[in-house]
Amino acid sequence: MAYSGPGKLRLIVDSGEVPDEAKAIASNHKPELLEHLRPNCRPHNNPDNYIDTPAQGRPGWIRSTCRVCGCFIGYRPIAGR
Ligand SMILES: [Zn+2]
């Protein structure tokens, strides 16, 4: 199971479909699971704490990591935000 964005969980299985039982458990316990999986870093949400580097192999894009925890945050186009 992985965090896949605000309020979203992604269930990962080795092969085939995610069992319905697992989906039910995940949705019944979603708030706790999200709390557990979410990056534990508040400064993360502040662009002032982003370290921006040119994205390897993606011309015109910036790769951002968090100055505080070192986590990868995301890619964005150089032009806008
Ligand atoms: Zn962070």
mmCIF file of N, CA, C and O and ligand atoms in Angstrom:
data_model
loop_
_atom_site.group_PDB
_atom_site.id
_atom_site.type_symbol
_atom_site.label_atom_id
_atom_site.label_comp_id
_atom_site.label_asym_id
_atom_site.label_seq_id
_atom_site.Cartn_x
_atom_site.Cartn_y
_atom_site.Cartn_z
ATOM 1 N N MET A 1 0.840 -1.183 0.000
ATOM 2 C CA MET A 1 0.000 0.000 0.000
ATOM 3 C C MET A 1 0.882 1.241 0.000
ATOM 4 O O MET A 1 1.902 1.275 0.650
ATOM 5 N N ALA A 2 0.458 2.236 -0.742
ATOM 6 C CA ALA A 2 1.262 3.440 -0.822
ATOM 7 C C ALA A 2 0.386 4.673 -0.796
ATOM 8 O O ALA A 2 -0.783 4.631 -1.171
ATOM 9 N N TYR A 3 0.976 5.719 -0.326
ATOM 10 C CA TYR A 3 0.329 7.018 -0.372
ATOM 11 C C TYR A 3 0.395 7.507 -1.810
ATOM 12 O O TYR A 3 1.440 7.444 -2.434
ATOM 13 N N SER A 4 -0.709 7.966 -2.371
ATOM 14 C CA SER A 4 -0.636 8.413 -3.757
ATOM 15 C C SER A 4 -1.252 9.782 -3.955
ATOM 16 O O SER A 4 -1.797 10.076 -4.992
ATOM 17 N N GLY A 5 -1.153 10.624 -2.955
ATOM 18 C CA GLY A 5 -1.679 11.970 -3.087
ATOM 19 C C GLY A 5 -2.638 12.256 -1.952
ATOM 20 O O GLY A 5 -3.025 11.343 -1.238
ATOM 21 N N PRO A 6 -3.011 13.513 -1.763
ATOM 22 C CA PRO A 6 -3.885 13.868 -0.651
ATOM 23 C C PRO A 6 -5.178 13.062 -0.686
ATOM 24 O O PRO A 6 -5.878 13.049 -1.687
ATOM 25 N N GLY A 7 -5.457 12.351 0.396
ATOM 26 C CA GLY A 7 -6.695 11.593 0.492
ATOM 27 C C GLY A 7 -6.743 10.355 -0.368
ATOM 28 O O GLY A 7 -7.796 9.771 -0.541
ATOM 29 N N LYS A 8 -5.614 9.937 -0.919
ATOM 30 C CA LYS A 8 -5.641 8.782 -1.805
ATOM 31 C C LYS A 8 -4.659 7.710 -1.366
ATOM 32 O O LYS A 8 -3.555 8.001 -0.956
ATOM 33 N N LEU A 9 -5.108 6.477 -1.490
ATOM 34 C CA LEU A 9 -4.246 5.344 -1.220
ATOM 35 C C LEU A 9 -4.152 4.517 -2.489
ATOM 36 O O LEU A 9 -5.081 4.464 -3.280
ATOM 37 N N ARG A 10 -3.032 3.873 -2.664
ATOM 38 C CA ARG A 10 -2.901 2.951 -3.784
ATOM 39 C C ARG A 10 -2.592 1.573 -3.239
ATOM 40 O O ARG A 10 -1.669 1.404 -2.452
ATOM 41 N N LEU A 11 -3.400 0.612 -3.626
ATOM 42 C CA LEU A 11 -3.148 -0.762 -3.196
ATOM 43 C C LEU A 11 -2.296 -1.438 -4.258
ATOM 44 O O LEU A 11 -2.575 -1.335 -5.448
ATOM 45 N N ILE A 12 -1.258 -2.114 -3.807
ATOM 46 C CA ILE A 12 -0.337 -2.757 -4.737
ATOM 47 C C ILE A 12 -0.313 -4.252 -4.458
ATOM 48 O O ILE A 12 -0.147 -4.675 -3.318
ATOM 49 N N VAL A 13 -0.519 -5.049 -5.489
ATOM 50 C CA VAL A 13 -0.422 -6.501 -5.341
ATOM 51 C C VAL A 13 0.621 -7.029 -6.320
ATOM 52 O O VAL A 13 0.908 -6.410 -7.343
ATOM 53 N N ASP A 14 1.182 -8.187 -5.987
ATOM 54 C CA ASP A 14 2.236 -8.762 -6.823
ATOM 55 C C ASP A 14 1.718 -9.137 -8.205
ATOM 56 O O ASP A 14 2.381 -8.962 -9.206
ATOM 57 N N SER A 15 0.514 -9.701 -8.236
ATOM 58 C CA SER A 15 -0.042 -10.070 -9.529
ATOM 59 C C SER A 15 -1.556 -10.069 -9.445
ATOM 60 O O SER A 15 -2.126 -10.223 -8.369
ATOM 61 N N GLY A 16 -2.208 -9.876 -10.563
ATOM 62 C CA GLY A 16 -3.660 -9.935 -10.620
ATOM 63 C C GLY A 16 -4.319 -8.719 -9.990
ATOM 64 O O GLY A 16 -3.707 -7.668 -9.834
ATOM 65 N N GLU A 17 -5.580 -8.919 -9.608
ATOM 66 C CA GLU A 17 -6.387 -7.835 -9.083
ATOM 67 C C GLU A 17 -6.204 -7.690 -7.572
ATOM 68 O O GLU A 17 -5.911 -8.667 -6.886
ATOM 69 N N VAL A 18 -6.430 -6.482 -7.080
ATOM 70 C CA VAL A 18 -6.478 -6.283 -5.641
ATOM 71 C C VAL A 18 -7.748 -6.958 -5.118
ATOM 72 O O VAL A 18 -8.831 -6.708 -5.631
ATOM 73 N N PRO A 19 -7.606 -7.860 -4.113
ATOM 74 C CA PRO A 19 -8.799 -8.551 -3.599
ATOM 75 C C PRO A 19 -9.814 -7.562 -3.008
ATOM 76 O O PRO A 19 -9.427 -6.563 -2.401
ATOM 77 N N ASP A 20 -11.101 -7.864 -3.198
ATOM 78 C CA ASP A 20 -12.147 -6.988 -2.656
ATOM 79 C C ASP A 20 -12.008 -6.813 -1.152
ATOM 80 O O ASP A 20 -12.265 -5.749 -0.612
ATOM 81 N N GLU A 21 -11.601 -7.891 -0.493
ATOM 82 C CA GLU A 21 -11.431 -7.838 0.955
ATOM 83 C C GLU A 21 -10.415 -6.774 1.348
ATOM 84 O O GLU A 21 -10.601 -6.019 2.295
ATOM 85 N N ALA A 22 -9.309 -6.717 0.598
ATOM 86 C CA ALA A 22 -8.269 -5.730 0.878
ATOM 87 C C ALA A 22 -8.787 -4.317 0.626
ATOM 88 O O ALA A 22 -8.510 -3.391 1.388
ATOM 89 N N LYS A 23 -9.562 -4.161 -0.436
ATOM 90 C CA LYS A 23 -10.144 -2.836 -0.721
ATOM 91 C C LYS A 23 -11.059 -2.399 0.402
ATOM 92 O O LYS A 23 -11.060 -1.250 0.818
ATOM 93 N N ALA A 24 -11.864 -3.361 0.897
ATOM 94 C CA ALA A 24 -12.802 -3.043 1.977
ATOM 95 C C ALA A 24 -12.055 -2.636 3.237
ATOM 96 O O ALA A 24 -12.398 -1.634 3.879
ATOM 97 N N ILE A 25 -11.012 -3.384 3.574
ATOM 98 C CA ILE A 25 -10.221 -3.054 4.763
ATOM 99 C C ILE A 25 -9.594 -1.678 4.596
ATOM 100 O O ILE A 25 -9.643 -0.838 5.496
ATOM 101 N N ALA A 26 -9.035 -1.429 3.424
ATOM 102 C CA ALA A 26 -8.373 -0.150 3.187
ATOM 103 C C ALA A 26 -9.359 1.002 3.298
ATOM 104 O O ALA A 26 -9.053 2.039 3.891
ATOM 105 N N SER A 27 -10.565 0.832 2.749
ATOM 106 C CA SER A 27 -11.485 1.964 2.795
ATOM 107 C C SER A 27 -12.082 2.144 4.188
ATOM 108 O O SER A 27 -12.347 3.258 4.608
ATOM 109 N N ASN A 28 -12.225 1.036 4.942
ATOM 110 C CA ASN A 28 -12.726 1.150 6.314
ATOM 111 C C ASN A 28 -11.730 1.843 7.242
ATOM 112 O O ASN A 28 -12.118 2.440 8.229
ATOM 113 N N HIS A 29 -10.466 1.717 6.926
ATOM 114 C CA HIS A 29 -9.435 2.273 7.809
ATOM 115 C C HIS A 29 -8.662 3.401 7.143
ATOM 116 O O HIS A 29 -7.540 3.711 7.525
ATOM 117 N N LYS A 30 -9.285 4.007 6.154
ATOM 118 C CA LYS A 30 -8.567 4.988 5.354
ATOM 119 C C LYS A 30 -7.912 6.122 6.151
ATOM 120 O O LYS A 30 -6.743 6.415 5.934
ATOM 121 N N PRO A 31 -8.662 6.761 7.082
ATOM 122 C CA PRO A 31 -8.022 7.889 7.794
ATOM 123 C C PRO A 31 -6.756 7.479 8.533
ATOM 124 O O PRO A 31 -5.746 8.190 8.478
ATOM 125 N N GLU A 32 -6.792 6.320 9.198
ATOM 126 C CA GLU A 32 -5.607 5.869 9.934
ATOM 127 C C GLU A 32 -4.468 5.528 8.984
ATOM 128 O O GLU A 32 -3.306 5.813 9.258
ATOM 129 N N LEU A 33 -4.820 4.877 7.887
ATOM 130 C CA LEU A 33 -3.783 4.491 6.928
ATOM 131 C C LEU A 33 -3.123 5.713 6.306
ATOM 132 O O LEU A 33 -1.909 5.782 6.165
ATOM 133 N N LEU A 34 -3.947 6.684 5.980
ATOM 134 C CA LEU A 34 -3.389 7.907 5.385
ATOM 135 C C LEU A 34 -2.466 8.608 6.364
ATOM 136 O O LEU A 34 -1.393 9.083 6.007
ATOM 137 N N GLU A 35 -2.908 8.632 7.624
ATOM 138 C CA GLU A 35 -2.096 9.270 8.655
ATOM 139 C C GLU A 35 -0.731 8.595 8.741
ATOM 140 O O GLU A 35 0.300 9.235 8.892
ATOM 141 N N HIS A 36 -0.754 7.289 8.630
ATOM 142 C CA HIS A 36 0.464 6.506 8.755
ATOM 143 C C HIS A 36 1.383 6.663 7.544
ATOM 144 O O HIS A 36 2.603 6.711 7.675
ATOM 145 N N LEU A 37 0.805 6.741 6.369
ATOM 146 C CA LEU A 37 1.602 6.720 5.145
ATOM 147 C C LEU A 37 2.042 8.107 4.677
ATOM 148 O O LEU A 37 2.994 8.235 3.925
ATOM 149 N N ARG A 38 1.347 9.110 5.123
ATOM 150 C CA ARG A 38 1.633 10.467 4.678
ATOM 151 C C ARG A 38 3.042 10.880 5.090
ATOM 152 O O ARG A 38 3.497 10.524 6.177
ATOM 153 N N PRO A 39 3.718 11.651 4.246
ATOM 154 C CA PRO A 39 5.034 12.122 4.661
ATOM 155 C C PRO A 39 4.898 12.942 5.941
ATOM 156 O O PRO A 39 4.040 13.817 6.015
ATOM 157 N N ASN A 40 5.731 12.621 6.922
ATOM 158 C CA ASN A 40 5.631 13.310 8.209
ATOM 159 C C ASN A 40 6.401 14.619 8.208
ATOM 160 O O ASN A 40 7.197 14.887 9.078
ATOM 161 N N CYS A 41 6.162 15.431 7.239
ATOM 162 C CA CYS A 41 6.972 16.625 7.108
ATOM 163 C C CYS A 41 6.088 17.800 6.734
ATOM 164 O O CYS A 41 5.517 17.827 5.660
ATOM 165 N N ARG A 42 5.932 18.723 7.635
ATOM 166 C CA ARG A 42 5.097 19.878 7.341
ATOM 167 C C ARG A 42 5.769 20.877 6.398
ATOM 168 O O ARG A 42 5.115 21.388 5.494
ATOM 169 N N PRO A 43 7.035 21.182 6.612
ATOM 170 C CA PRO A 43 7.681 22.159 5.723
ATOM 171 C C PRO A 43 7.594 21.770 4.263
ATOM 172 O O PRO A 43 7.705 22.604 3.367
ATOM 173 N N HIS A 44 7.416 20.495 4.041
ATOM 174 C CA HIS A 44 7.126 19.910 2.773
ATOM 175 C C HIS A 44 6.118 20.672 1.926
ATOM 176 O O HIS A 44 6.188 20.684 0.716
ATOM 177 N N ASN A 45 5.117 21.222 2.592
ATOM 178 C CA ASN A 45 4.041 21.896 1.872
ATOM 179 C C ASN A 45 4.386 23.330 1.524
ATOM 180 O O ASN A 45 3.588 24.027 0.925
ATOM 181 N N ASN A 46 5.548 23.769 1.914
ATOM 182 C CA ASN A 46 5.950 25.146 1.655
ATOM 183 C C ASN A 46 6.998 25.204 0.542
ATOM 184 O O ASN A 46 8.103 24.696 0.704
ATOM 185 N N PRO A 47 6.643 25.799 -0.591
ATOM 186 C CA PRO A 47 7.567 25.831 -1.732
ATOM 187 C C PRO A 47 8.915 26.472 -1.400
ATOM 188 O O PRO A 47 9.897 26.224 -2.096
ATOM 189 N N ASP A 48 8.961 27.281 -0.330
ATOM 190 C CA ASP A 48 10.245 27.869 0.069
ATOM 191 C C ASP A 48 11.243 26.798 0.484
ATOM 192 O O ASP A 48 12.445 27.030 0.500
ATOM 193 N N ASN A 49 10.742 25.631 0.847
ATOM 194 C CA ASN A 49 11.622 24.554 1.289
ATOM 195 C C ASN A 49 11.958 23.561 0.187
ATOM 196 O O ASN A 49 12.547 22.523 0.451
ATOM 197 N N TYR A 50 11.557 23.889 -1.028
ATOM 198 C CA TYR A 50 11.864 22.989 -2.132
ATOM 199 C C TYR A 50 13.262 23.255 -2.663
ATOM 200 O O TYR A 50 13.685 24.395 -2.779
ATOM 201 N N ILE A 51 13.971 22.189 -2.971
ATOM 202 C CA ILE A 51 15.219 22.313 -3.700
ATOM 203 C C ILE A 51 14.908 21.955 -5.147
ATOM 204 O O ILE A 51 14.476 20.838 -5.434
ATOM 205 N N ASP A 52 15.082 22.918 -6.036
ATOM 206 C CA ASP A 52 14.750 22.701 -7.435
ATOM 207 C C ASP A 52 16.004 22.409 -8.241
ATOM 208 O O ASP A 52 16.969 23.156 -8.200
ATOM 209 N N THR A 53 15.969 21.307 -8.965
ATOM 210 C CA THR A 53 17.075 20.988 -9.869
ATOM 211 C C THR A 53 16.483 20.648 -11.235
ATOM 212 O O THR A 53 15.336 20.188 -11.315
ATOM 213 N N PRO A 54 17.241 20.870 -12.305
ATOM 214 C CA PRO A 54 16.740 20.493 -13.628
ATOM 215 C C PRO A 54 16.479 18.995 -13.660
ATOM 216 O O PRO A 54 17.260 18.216 -13.130
ATOM 217 N N ALA A 55 15.351 18.599 -14.227
ATOM 218 C CA ALA A 55 14.989 17.182 -14.271
ATOM 219 C C ALA A 55 15.819 16.462 -15.319
ATOM 220 O O ALA A 55 15.836 16.863 -16.482
ATOM 221 N N GLN A 56 16.493 15.394 -14.887
ATOM 222 C CA GLN A 56 17.284 14.588 -15.806
ATOM 223 C C GLN A 56 16.382 13.980 -16.870
ATOM 224 O O GLN A 56 15.386 13.349 -16.539
ATOM 225 N N GLY A 57 16.725 14.183 -18.125
ATOM 226 C CA GLY A 57 15.974 13.543 -19.201
ATOM 227 C C GLY A 57 14.612 14.154 -19.458
ATOM 228 O O GLY A 57 13.824 13.600 -20.210
ATOM 229 N N ARG A 58 14.308 15.279 -18.797
ATOM 230 C CA ARG A 58 13.017 15.936 -19.043
ATOM 231 C C ARG A 58 13.255 17.411 -19.269
ATOM 232 O O ARG A 58 13.058 18.219 -18.365
ATOM 233 N N PRO A 59 13.680 17.768 -20.476
ATOM 234 C CA PRO A 59 13.979 19.169 -20.758
ATOM 235 C C PRO A 59 12.770 20.057 -20.476
ATOM 236 O O PRO A 59 11.648 19.704 -20.812
ATOM 237 N N GLY A 60 13.015 21.195 -19.851
ATOM 238 C CA GLY A 60 11.915 22.108 -19.559
ATOM 239 C C GLY A 60 11.207 21.818 -18.249
ATOM 240 O O GLY A 60 10.254 22.494 -17.902
ATOM 241 N N TRP A 61 11.694 20.801 -17.512
ATOM 242 C CA TRP A 61 11.053 20.450 -16.248
ATOM 243 C C TRP A 61 12.020 20.598 -15.086
ATOM 244 O O TRP A 61 13.222 20.448 -15.232
ATOM 245 N N ILE A 62 11.428 20.854 -13.933
ATOM 246 C CA ILE A 62 12.180 20.969 -12.692
ATOM 247 C C ILE A 62 11.783 19.826 -11.776
ATOM 248 O O ILE A 62 10.609 19.473 -11.680
ATOM 249 N N ARG A 63 12.802 19.269 -11.106
ATOM 250 C CA ARG A 63 12.543 18.224 -10.131
ATOM 251 C C ARG A 63 12.714 18.842 -8.750
ATOM 252 O O ARG A 63 13.753 19.423 -8.453
ATOM 253 N N SER A 64 11.710 18.718 -7.901
ATOM 254 C CA SER A 64 11.773 19.314 -6.569
ATOM 255 C C SER A 64 11.936 18.251 -5.501
ATOM 256 O O SER A 64 11.253 17.230 -5.528
ATOM 257 N N THR A 65 12.842 18.513 -4.576
ATOM 258 C CA THR A 65 12.954 17.683 -3.383
ATOM 259 C C THR A 65 12.814 18.585 -2.170
ATOM 260 O O THR A 65 12.985 19.804 -2.258
ATOM 261 N N CYS A 66 12.502 17.990 -1.014
ATOM 262 C CA CYS A 66 12.284 18.759 0.204
ATOM 263 C C CYS A 66 13.616 19.017 0.910
ATOM 264 O O CYS A 66 14.381 18.092 1.153
ATOM 265 N N ARG A 67 13.854 20.268 1.235
ATOM 266 C CA ARG A 67 15.083 20.665 1.907
ATOM 267 C C ARG A 67 15.160 20.065 3.317
ATOM 268 O O ARG A 67 16.234 19.821 3.850
ATOM 269 N N VAL A 68 13.987 19.846 3.906
ATOM 270 C CA VAL A 68 13.942 19.410 5.298
ATOM 271 C C VAL A 68 14.101 17.894 5.454
ATOM 272 O O VAL A 68 14.931 17.418 6.214
ATOM 273 N N CYS A 69 13.306 17.144 4.717
ATOM 274 C CA CYS A 69 13.342 15.686 4.909
ATOM 275 C C CYS A 69 14.040 14.966 3.753
ATOM 276 O O CYS A 69 14.317 13.778 3.859
ATOM 277 N N GLY A 70 14.295 15.690 2.669
ATOM 278 C CA GLY A 70 14.995 15.066 1.554
ATOM 279 C C GLY A 70 14.112 14.271 0.615
ATOM 280 O O GLY A 70 14.588 13.692 -0.347
ATOM 281 N N CYS A 71 12.811 14.248 0.892
ATOM 282 C CA CYS A 71 11.891 13.487 0.047
ATOM 283 C C CYS A 71 11.742 14.118 -1.335
ATOM 284 O O CYS A 71 11.772 15.330 -1.478
ATOM 285 N N PHE A 72 11.513 13.253 -2.305
ATOM 286 C CA PHE A 72 11.142 13.721 -3.628
ATOM 287 C C PHE A 72 9.724 14.277 -3.568
ATOM 288 O O PHE A 72 8.834 13.651 -3.017
ATOM 289 N N ILE A 73 9.516 15.467 -4.127
ATOM 290 C CA ILE A 73 8.184 16.079 -4.100
ATOM 291 C C ILE A 73 7.484 15.946 -5.437
ATOM 292 O O ILE A 73 6.332 15.526 -5.506
ATOM 293 N N GLY A 74 8.163 16.314 -6.508
ATOM 294 C CA GLY A 74 7.496 16.174 -7.799
ATOM 295 C C GLY A 74 8.214 16.923 -8.904
ATOM 296 O O GLY A 74 9.240 17.549 -8.674
ATOM 297 N N TYR A 75 7.645 16.802 -10.068
ATOM 298 C CA TYR A 75 8.150 17.521 -11.226
ATOM 299 C C TYR A 75 7.186 18.646 -11.572
ATOM 300 O O TYR A 75 5.991 18.535 -11.355
ATOM 301 N N ARG A 76 7.712 19.733 -12.113
ATOM 302 C CA ARG A 76 6.836 20.760 -12.673
ATOM 303 C C ARG A 76 7.547 21.438 -13.821
ATOM 304 O O ARG A 76 8.772 21.443 -13.877
ATOM 305 N N PRO A 77 6.778 22.029 -14.726
ATOM 306 C CA PRO A 77 7.396 22.735 -15.848
ATOM 307 C C PRO A 77 8.146 23.964 -15.354
ATOM 308 O O PRO A 77 7.717 24.581 -14.381
ATOM 309 N N ILE A 78 9.240 24.298 -16.001
ATOM 310 C CA ILE A 78 10.002 25.471 -15.596
ATOM 311 C C ILE A 78 9.169 26.740 -15.733
ATOM 312 O O ILE A 78 9.208 27.618 -14.873
ATOM 313 N N ALA A 79 8.370 26.820 -16.782
ATOM 314 C CA ALA A 79 7.649 28.043 -17.078
ATOM 315 C C ALA A 79 6.633 28.447 -16.017
ATOM 316 O O ALA A 79 6.616 29.581 -15.568
ATOM 317 N N GLY A 80 5.785 27.516 -15.592
ATOM 318 C CA GLY A 80 4.719 27.900 -14.671
ATOM 319 C C GLY A 80 4.827 27.189 -13.348
ATOM 320 O O GLY A 80 5.810 26.551 -13.074
ATOM 321 N N ARG A 81 3.798 27.328 -12.505
ATOM 322 C CA ARG A 81 3.788 26.509 -11.318
ATOM 323 C C ARG A 81 2.379 26.199 -10.851
ATOM 324 O O ARG A 81 1.459 26.528 -11.526
HETATM 325 ZN ZN ZN B 1 9.738 17.220 3.609
#
